Short mmCIF file of C-alpha atoms in Angstrom, two decimals:
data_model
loop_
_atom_site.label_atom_id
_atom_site.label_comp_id
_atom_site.label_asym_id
_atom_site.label_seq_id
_atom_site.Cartn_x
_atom_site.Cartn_y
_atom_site.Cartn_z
CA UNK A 1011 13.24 10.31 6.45
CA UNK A 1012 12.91 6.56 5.00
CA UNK A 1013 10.27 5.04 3.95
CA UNK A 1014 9.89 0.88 4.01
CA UNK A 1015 8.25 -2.33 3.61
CA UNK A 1016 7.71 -4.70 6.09
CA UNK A 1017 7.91 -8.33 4.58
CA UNK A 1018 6.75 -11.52 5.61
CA UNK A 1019 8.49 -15.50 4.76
CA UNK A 1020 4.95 -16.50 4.40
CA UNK A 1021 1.51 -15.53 5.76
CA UNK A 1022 0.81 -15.36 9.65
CA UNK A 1023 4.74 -14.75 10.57
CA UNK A 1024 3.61 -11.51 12.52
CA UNK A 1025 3.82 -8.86 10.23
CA UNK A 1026 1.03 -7.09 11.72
CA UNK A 1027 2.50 -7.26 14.90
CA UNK A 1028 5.79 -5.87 13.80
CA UNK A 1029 4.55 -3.40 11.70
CA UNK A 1030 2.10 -1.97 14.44
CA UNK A 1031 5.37 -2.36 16.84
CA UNK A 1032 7.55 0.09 14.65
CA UNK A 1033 4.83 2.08 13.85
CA UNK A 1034 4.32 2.97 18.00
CA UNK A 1035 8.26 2.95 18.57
CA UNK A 1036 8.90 5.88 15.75
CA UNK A 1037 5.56 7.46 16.78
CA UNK A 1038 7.25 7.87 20.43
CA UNK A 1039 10.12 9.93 18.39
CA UNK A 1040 7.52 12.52 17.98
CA UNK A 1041 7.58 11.61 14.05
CA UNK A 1042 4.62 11.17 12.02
CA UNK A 1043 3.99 7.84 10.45
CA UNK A 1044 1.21 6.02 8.70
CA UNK A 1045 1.11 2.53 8.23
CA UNK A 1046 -0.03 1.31 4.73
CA UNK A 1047 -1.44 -2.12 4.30
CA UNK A 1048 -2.07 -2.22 0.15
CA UNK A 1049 -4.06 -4.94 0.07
CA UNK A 1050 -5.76 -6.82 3.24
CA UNK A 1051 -7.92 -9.85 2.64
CA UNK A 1052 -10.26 -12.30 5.24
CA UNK A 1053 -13.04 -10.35 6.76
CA UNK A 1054 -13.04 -11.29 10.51
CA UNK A 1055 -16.99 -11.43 12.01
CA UNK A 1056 -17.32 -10.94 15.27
CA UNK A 1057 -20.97 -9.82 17.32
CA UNK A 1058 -22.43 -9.11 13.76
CA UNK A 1059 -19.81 -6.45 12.96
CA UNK A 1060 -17.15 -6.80 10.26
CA UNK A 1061 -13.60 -6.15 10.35
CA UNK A 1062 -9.71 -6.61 9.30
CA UNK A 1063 -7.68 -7.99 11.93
CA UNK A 1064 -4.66 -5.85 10.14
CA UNK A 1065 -6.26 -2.42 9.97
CA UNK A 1066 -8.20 -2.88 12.84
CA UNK A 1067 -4.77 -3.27 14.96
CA UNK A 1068 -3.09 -0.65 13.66
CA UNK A 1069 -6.00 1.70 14.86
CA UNK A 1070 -6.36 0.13 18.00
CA UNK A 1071 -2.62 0.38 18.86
CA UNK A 1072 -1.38 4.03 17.17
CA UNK A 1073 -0.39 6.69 19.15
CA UNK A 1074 -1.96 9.16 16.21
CA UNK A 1075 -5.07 9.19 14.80
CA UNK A 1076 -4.84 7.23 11.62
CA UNK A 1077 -6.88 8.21 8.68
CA UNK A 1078 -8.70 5.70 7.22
CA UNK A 1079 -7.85 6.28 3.54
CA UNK A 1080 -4.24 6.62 4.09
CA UNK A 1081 -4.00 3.16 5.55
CA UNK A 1082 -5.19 0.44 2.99
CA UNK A 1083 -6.50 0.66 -0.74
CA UNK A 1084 -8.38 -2.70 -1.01
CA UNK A 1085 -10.04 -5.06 1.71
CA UNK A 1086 -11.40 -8.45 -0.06
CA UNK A 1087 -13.25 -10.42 2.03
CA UNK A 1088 -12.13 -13.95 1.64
CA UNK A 1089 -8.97 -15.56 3.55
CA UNK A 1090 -7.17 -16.29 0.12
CA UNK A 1091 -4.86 -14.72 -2.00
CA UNK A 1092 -5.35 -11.32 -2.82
CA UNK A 1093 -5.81 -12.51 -6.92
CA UNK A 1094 -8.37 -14.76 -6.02
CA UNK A 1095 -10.05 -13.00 -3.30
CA UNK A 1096 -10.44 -9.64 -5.80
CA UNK A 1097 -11.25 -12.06 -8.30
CA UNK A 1098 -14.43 -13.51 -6.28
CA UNK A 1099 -15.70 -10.13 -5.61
CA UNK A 1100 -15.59 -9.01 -9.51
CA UNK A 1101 -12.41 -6.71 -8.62
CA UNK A 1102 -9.13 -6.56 -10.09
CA UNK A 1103 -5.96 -4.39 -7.88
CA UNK A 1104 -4.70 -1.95 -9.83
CA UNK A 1105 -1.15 -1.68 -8.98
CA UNK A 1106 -0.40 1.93 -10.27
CA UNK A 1107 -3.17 3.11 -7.66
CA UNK A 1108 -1.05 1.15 -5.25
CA UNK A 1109 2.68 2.75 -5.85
CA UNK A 1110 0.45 6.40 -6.40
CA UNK A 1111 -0.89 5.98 -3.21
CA UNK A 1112 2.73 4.98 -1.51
CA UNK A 1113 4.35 8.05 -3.00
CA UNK A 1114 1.32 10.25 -1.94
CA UNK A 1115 1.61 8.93 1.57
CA UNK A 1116 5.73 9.19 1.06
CA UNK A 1117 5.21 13.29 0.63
CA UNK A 1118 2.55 13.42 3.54
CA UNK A 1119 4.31 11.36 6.12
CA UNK A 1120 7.85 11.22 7.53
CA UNK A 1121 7.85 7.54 7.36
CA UNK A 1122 5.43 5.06 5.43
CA UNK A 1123 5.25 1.52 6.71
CA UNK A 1124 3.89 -0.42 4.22
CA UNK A 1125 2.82 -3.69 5.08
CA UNK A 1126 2.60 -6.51 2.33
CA UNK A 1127 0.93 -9.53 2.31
CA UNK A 1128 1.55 -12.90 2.46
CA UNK A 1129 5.09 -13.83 1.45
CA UNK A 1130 6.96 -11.83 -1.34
CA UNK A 1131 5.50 -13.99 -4.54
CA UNK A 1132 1.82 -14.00 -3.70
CA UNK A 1133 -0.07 -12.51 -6.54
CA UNK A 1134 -1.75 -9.19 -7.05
CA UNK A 1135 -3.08 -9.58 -10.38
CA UNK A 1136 -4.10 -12.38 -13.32
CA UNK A 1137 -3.41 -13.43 -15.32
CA UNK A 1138 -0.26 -11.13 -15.82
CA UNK A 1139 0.67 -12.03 -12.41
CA UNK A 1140 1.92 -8.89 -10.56
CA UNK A 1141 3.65 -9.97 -7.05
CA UNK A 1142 3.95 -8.28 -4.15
CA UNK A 1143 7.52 -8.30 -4.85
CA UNK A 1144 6.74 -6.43 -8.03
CA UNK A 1145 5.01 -3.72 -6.33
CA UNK A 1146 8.27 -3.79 -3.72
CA UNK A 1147 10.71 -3.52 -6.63
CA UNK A 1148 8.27 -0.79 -8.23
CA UNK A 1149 8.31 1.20 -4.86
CA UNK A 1150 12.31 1.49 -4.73
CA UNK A 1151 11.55 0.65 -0.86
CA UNK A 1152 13.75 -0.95 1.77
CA UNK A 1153 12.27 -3.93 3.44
CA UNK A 1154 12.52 -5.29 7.29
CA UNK A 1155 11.86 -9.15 7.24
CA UNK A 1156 9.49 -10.80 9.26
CA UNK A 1157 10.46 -15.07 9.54
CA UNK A 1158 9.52 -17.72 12.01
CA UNK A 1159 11.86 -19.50 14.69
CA UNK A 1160 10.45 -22.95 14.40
CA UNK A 1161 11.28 -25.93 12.48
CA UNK A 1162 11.70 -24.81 8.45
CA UNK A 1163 12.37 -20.89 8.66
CA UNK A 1164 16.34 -21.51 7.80
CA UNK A 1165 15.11 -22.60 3.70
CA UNK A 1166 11.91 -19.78 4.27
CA UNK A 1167 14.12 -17.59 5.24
CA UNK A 1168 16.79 -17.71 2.86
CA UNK A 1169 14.60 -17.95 -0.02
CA UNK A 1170 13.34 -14.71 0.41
CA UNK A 1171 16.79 -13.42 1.30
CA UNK A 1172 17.72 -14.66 -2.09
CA UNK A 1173 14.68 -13.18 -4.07
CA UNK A 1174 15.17 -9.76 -2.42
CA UNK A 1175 19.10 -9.51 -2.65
CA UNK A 1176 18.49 -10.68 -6.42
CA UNK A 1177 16.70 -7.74 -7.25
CA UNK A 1178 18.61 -5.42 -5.46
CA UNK A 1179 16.11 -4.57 -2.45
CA UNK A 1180 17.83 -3.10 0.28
CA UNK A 1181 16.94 -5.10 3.86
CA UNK A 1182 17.35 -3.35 7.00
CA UNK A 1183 16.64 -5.90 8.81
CA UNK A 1184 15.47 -9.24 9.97
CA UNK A 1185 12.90 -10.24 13.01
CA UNK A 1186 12.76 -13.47 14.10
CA UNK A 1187 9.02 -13.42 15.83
CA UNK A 1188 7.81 -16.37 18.28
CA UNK A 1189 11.24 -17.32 19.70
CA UNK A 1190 10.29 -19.74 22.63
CA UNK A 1191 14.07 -20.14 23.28
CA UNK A 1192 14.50 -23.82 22.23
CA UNK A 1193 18.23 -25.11 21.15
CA UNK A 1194 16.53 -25.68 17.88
CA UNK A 1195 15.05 -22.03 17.34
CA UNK A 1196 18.83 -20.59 18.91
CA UNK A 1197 20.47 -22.60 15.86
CA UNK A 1198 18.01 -21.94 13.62
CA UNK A 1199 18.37 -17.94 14.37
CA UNK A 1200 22.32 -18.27 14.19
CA UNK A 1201 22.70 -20.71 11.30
CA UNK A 1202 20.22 -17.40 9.31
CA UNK A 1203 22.88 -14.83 10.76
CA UNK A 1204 25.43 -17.21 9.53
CA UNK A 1205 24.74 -16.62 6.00
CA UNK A 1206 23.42 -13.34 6.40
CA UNK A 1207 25.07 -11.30 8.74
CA UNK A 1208 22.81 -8.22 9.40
CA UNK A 1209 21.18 -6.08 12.03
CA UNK A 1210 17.87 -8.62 13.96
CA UNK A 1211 15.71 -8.70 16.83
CA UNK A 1212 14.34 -11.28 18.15
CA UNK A 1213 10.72 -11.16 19.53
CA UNK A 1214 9.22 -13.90 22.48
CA UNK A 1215 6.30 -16.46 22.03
CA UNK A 1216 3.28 -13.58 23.36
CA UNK A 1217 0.65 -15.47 24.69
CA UNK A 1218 -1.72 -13.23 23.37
CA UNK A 1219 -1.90 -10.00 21.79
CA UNK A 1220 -2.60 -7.78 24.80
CA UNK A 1221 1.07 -8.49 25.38
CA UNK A 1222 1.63 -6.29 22.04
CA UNK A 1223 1.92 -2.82 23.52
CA UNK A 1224 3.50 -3.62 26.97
CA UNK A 1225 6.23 -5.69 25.21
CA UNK A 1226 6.27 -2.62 22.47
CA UNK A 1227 6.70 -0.43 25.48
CA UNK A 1228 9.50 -2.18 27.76
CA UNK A 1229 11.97 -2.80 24.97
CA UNK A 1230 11.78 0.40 23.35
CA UNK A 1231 15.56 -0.76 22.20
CA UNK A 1232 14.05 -3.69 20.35
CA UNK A 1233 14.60 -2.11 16.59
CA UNK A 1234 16.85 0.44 17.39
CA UNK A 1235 19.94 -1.37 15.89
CA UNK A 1236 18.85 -1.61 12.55
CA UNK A 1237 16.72 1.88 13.18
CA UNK A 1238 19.74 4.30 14.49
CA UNK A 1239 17.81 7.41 13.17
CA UNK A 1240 21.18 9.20 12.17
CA UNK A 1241 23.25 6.62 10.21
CA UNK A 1242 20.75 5.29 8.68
CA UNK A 1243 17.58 6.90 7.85
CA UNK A 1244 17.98 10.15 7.94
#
C-alpha cells in the first residue's frame, strides 16, 4: 500500500482539511491509516485549554482511534516557522527522528499521510537549513498538492510544481481548495491543468468547518481519480 505527503503552495491552503478528508475516505475502505503531522506549530487557546488546530482535527474527525504518538513528533507553540518557533523554545527538530518515525509508521500502517507544513521550502533546521522538501526528498514519498483558486495560485502553483518535478518527487495529484466558481478561479484551475496535465479535484468555498465531514461524506468520489486503489497504489 502507498504511503504519501500531502503538500501545501503556502501555509493556510487547507492541508489539514485535505489530509483529514483522505484520511476518512481510505479509512471507509476498511484500511488502516495514520495521519502524521512532523512538525505542528501555533498553540490555539481556547477556555484555558491548549491545543493544535492540526492534530486536534484529525482526532476529532478519524474513523479510528488515533494514537497520539504516531501522529506528530514536535508541537512548538508559536505561529512561525517551525526553525524559529523550535528555536524560541530552546529546541532544535531532529530530522532523522522525523524520517525514523515515517518508516516506523510506514511498517505499522497501510497508508501514512504525512502532512507537512507550510509550503515546501520552509525551514526545519538552522543554520544548515533543512526544508520540508528535504525531509520529502529524504522520505522517497509521493506528494498530493494542496493550492488556492484565487488571484496568484497559477505562479504558487507552478513553483512548487517545478521544485517537486526537479527533484524527482512523484505527485499524484493536485487539489484546488476554496473554489467559489468565479471565471477567474475556472481559468486559473485550467490555465494549472494546462501546463500540468494530471489527475485534480476541486473542493467548494465551506463556510465553516462543520461542513468538513458531510462534504467528506457526499463525494466519496472526490479523490478517487488520482486514488484508483488498483492501478495505482497497490
Amino acid at each position: 500500500m502507498r504511503h504519501f505527503w500531502v503538500v501545501g503552495t503556502d501555509t493556510d491552503v487547507g492541508k489539514t482539511m485535505v489530509t483529514t478528508m483522505l484520511m476518512c475516505h481510505l479509512q471507509r475502505q476498511g484500511l488502516q491509516v495514520t495521519p502524521y503531522k512532523p512538525v505542528q506549530t501555533g498553540e490555539v487557546y481556547e477556555n484555558g485549554h491548549g491545543y493544535y488546530h492540526d492534530t486536534a482535527m484529525y482526532e476529532k474527525h478519524s474513523l479510528q482511534k488515533l494514537q497520539q504518538e504516531h501522529i506528530n513528533s514536535y508541537s512548538l507553540k508559536e505561529a512561525a516557522s517551525p526553525h524559529y518557533a523550535a528555536k524560541l523554545e530552546g529546541q532544535s527538530i531532529d530530522v532523522k527522528e522525523l524520517l525514523q518515525q515515517i518508516q516506523f509508521l510506514q511498517d505499522a500502517y497501510d497508508i501514512v499521510i504525512c502532512e507537512g507544513a507550510g509550503g515546501l521550502f520552509v525551514p526545519f533546521t538552522a543554520p544548515n537549513g533543512t526544508t520540508l522538501l528535504d525531509v520529502i526528498v529524504s522520505s522517497k514519498l509521493p506528494v498530493v498538492l494542496v493550492t488556492r483558486t484565487s488571484l496568484g495560485t497559477i505562479n504558487h502553483t507552478l513553483l512548487t510544481m517545478e521544485a517537486l518535478r526537479a527533484r524527482q518527487i512523484d505527485i499524484l495529484g493536485i487539489v484546488f481548495n476554496g473554489d467559489t466558481g468565479s471565471s477567474i478561479e475556472q481559468d486559473n484551475i485550467q490555465t494549472i491543468l494546462q501546463y500540468y496535465p494530471i489527475p485534480y479535484a476541486i473542493i467548494p468555498q465551506l463556510k465553516d468547518k462543520s461542513q468538513l465531514m458531510d462534504y467528506a461524506m457526499t463525494h466519496t468520489t472526490l479523490f478517487e481519480r488520482f486514488f484508483n486503489y488498483e492501478s495505482s497504489i497497490n
